[in-house]
Amino acid sequence: MWVAKRRQKLPAGKADTLSLRLVDALNAGTVAGVFIGVAAFFLANRLLPTDLPKHELWESRAFFIAWAASLIYAFLRYRSKWRDLLALAALAFLLVPVVNALTTSRHLGVSLPDADWVMAGFDLTCLATACLLAWIARRCARRKAVAPRKQRVAVEERALEGR
């Protein structure tokens, strides 16, 4: 919200300052990156061999590697970083129940009829998270730039004078 408020205060047509770009990239990489990291952690839990030495350490590494990659991506992209990272997070969370179904016998088709609410709840929560993140990513893609307040007021005043 801080970045959005600061952008509204910029004169019309003026590019973002370096500090605004820095804070926006940190926000996108951190917020969306945490979702990507959490999904990477869950996917690593299912995809890494269980007999892998230090299995838990590699799950944690998957989280931090995905989060760091998200931060790097956020600094490399200017316009579409939020949309891209949130869409990737949605895809990653969508994959969690799919990978669970492919790698275990406790997928939704089994856990729901068996009333295994822990497994079913986890998979359903991942699906709900994927839907929410996809919806937010879509909203980011459709969002139009909001004119600075001074510019909006000037346009409204001209419209009133023309009556």
XYZ file of C-alpha atoms in Angstrom:
163
model
C 0.000 0.000 0.000
C 2.890 2.336 0.683
C 4.096 1.986 -2.910
C 0.608 2.608 -4.318
C 0.192 5.760 -2.210
C 3.615 7.050 -3.237
C 2.842 6.408 -6.915
C -0.325 8.484 -6.614
C 1.744 11.410 -5.347
C 4.099 11.340 -8.337
C 3.500 14.008 -10.995
C 1.636 12.733 -14.053
C 3.921 10.965 -16.497
C 6.860 10.782 -14.087
C 8.585 7.418 -13.796
C 8.888 5.593 -10.489
C 11.859 6.495 -8.352
C 14.545 3.937 -7.596
C 13.290 3.589 -4.019
C 9.742 2.848 -5.219
C 11.021 0.205 -7.611
C 13.176 -1.325 -4.880
C 10.328 -1.510 -2.344
C 7.894 -2.850 -4.956
C 10.324 -5.589 -6.010
C 10.997 -6.515 -2.377
C 7.259 -6.644 -1.676
C 6.462 -8.827 -4.693
C 9.420 -11.128 -4.180
C 8.712 -11.514 -0.482
C 4.922 -11.819 -0.451
C 4.429 -13.935 -3.574
C 7.782 -15.639 -3.037
C 6.727 -17.003 0.345
C 3.764 -18.721 -1.309
C 6.049 -20.170 -3.978
C 8.505 -21.280 -1.306
C 5.824 -22.985 0.778
C 4.527 -24.854 -2.267
C 8.112 -25.830 -3.159
C 8.545 -27.171 0.377
C 5.396 -29.311 0.040
C 6.413 -30.533 -3.415
C 9.912 -31.383 -2.197
C 8.346 -33.429 0.596
C 6.608 -35.600 -1.994
C 9.245 -35.647 -4.727
C 12.513 -36.106 -2.828
C 13.389 -39.718 -1.996
C 12.560 -40.531 1.621
C 15.922 -42.231 2.091
C 17.792 -39.111 0.973
C 20.282 -38.099 3.679
C 19.126 -34.931 5.436
C 15.733 -35.100 3.722
C 14.274 -32.378 5.971
C 17.200 -30.088 5.199
C 16.551 -30.431 1.457
C 12.882 -29.597 1.972
C 13.936 -26.397 3.759
C 16.433 -25.650 1.020
C 13.668 -26.011 -1.579
C 11.695 -23.349 0.292
C 14.581 -20.869 0.455
C 15.783 -21.514 -3.103
C 12.278 -20.896 -4.475
C 11.891 -17.790 -2.327
C 15.281 -16.418 -3.422
C 14.472 -17.134 -7.074
C 11.223 -15.199 -6.638
C 13.096 -12.208 -5.224
C 15.566 -12.278 -8.105
C 12.730 -12.480 -10.623
C 10.950 -9.552 -8.953
C 14.045 -7.389 -9.450
C 14.401 -8.418 -13.097
C 10.785 -7.696 -14.083
C 9.182 -4.315 -13.661
C 5.634 -4.369 -14.935
C 4.388 -7.939 -14.590
C 6.208 -9.246 -11.537
C 3.133 -9.442 -9.283
C 1.004 -11.158 -11.901
C 3.748 -13.598 -12.882
C 4.765 -14.555 -9.353
C 1.198 -14.952 -8.109
C 0.315 -17.069 -11.154
C 3.363 -19.250 -10.507
C 2.363 -19.598 -6.856
C -1.151 -20.621 -7.940
C 0.266 -23.232 -10.298
C 2.623 -24.543 -7.622
C -0.199 -24.929 -5.084
C -2.354 -26.602 -7.724
C 0.434 -29.123 -8.295
C 0.658 -30.129 -4.625
C -2.517 -32.302 -4.588
C -1.699 -33.595 -8.083
C 1.768 -34.721 -7.010
C 0.269 -36.136 -3.824
C -2.156 -38.199 -5.925
C 0.666 -39.452 -8.147
C 3.075 -40.340 -5.346
C 0.875 -41.637 -2.505
C -2.248 -43.667 -1.985
C -3.853 -40.932 0.157
C -5.217 -38.604 -2.535
C -8.593 -36.841 -2.482
C -10.316 -39.761 -4.190
C -9.402 -41.920 -1.193
C -9.177 -39.457 1.693
C -12.652 -37.949 1.212
C -14.584 -41.276 1.177
C -12.463 -42.547 4.091
C -13.141 -39.354 6.069
C -9.384 -38.776 6.401
C -9.928 -35.089 7.080
C -6.274 -34.284 7.676
C -5.181 -35.355 4.187
C -8.381 -34.175 2.503
C -8.218 -30.852 4.323
C -4.606 -30.335 3.315
C -5.272 -31.058 -0.368
C -8.447 -28.962 -0.380
C -6.619 -26.089 1.319
C -3.917 -26.243 -1.350
C -6.597 -26.166 -4.070
C -8.371 -23.234 -2.397
C -5.061 -21.387 -2.064
C -4.344 -22.023 -5.751
C -7.751 -20.616 -6.709
C -7.297 -17.537 -4.534
C -3.799 -16.847 -5.880
C -4.992 -17.316 -9.481
C -7.836 -14.880 -8.856
C -5.442 -12.294 -7.398
C -3.011 -12.789 -10.303
C -5.858 -12.230 -12.742
C -6.879 -9.063 -10.919
C -3.277 -7.831 -11.130
C -3.259 -8.485 -14.866
C -6.499 -6.550 -15.385
C -5.679 -3.686 -13.053
C -5.499 -0.334 -14.746
C -3.108 2.295 -13.545
C -4.875 4.678 -11.210
C -4.305 8.311 -12.041
C -2.677 10.388 -9.325
C -5.203 12.161 -7.096
C -4.246 15.661 -8.287
C -4.786 14.608 -11.893
C -8.195 13.050 -11.092
C -9.324 16.184 -9.240
C -8.240 18.413 -12.137
C -10.196 16.295 -14.630
C -13.279 16.349 -12.380
C -13.042 20.148 -11.978
C -12.813 20.637 -15.756
C -15.834 18.396 -16.216
C -17.826 20.446 -13.690
C -16.802 23.751 -15.347
C -18.036 22.465 -18.699
C -21.624 22.088 -17.416
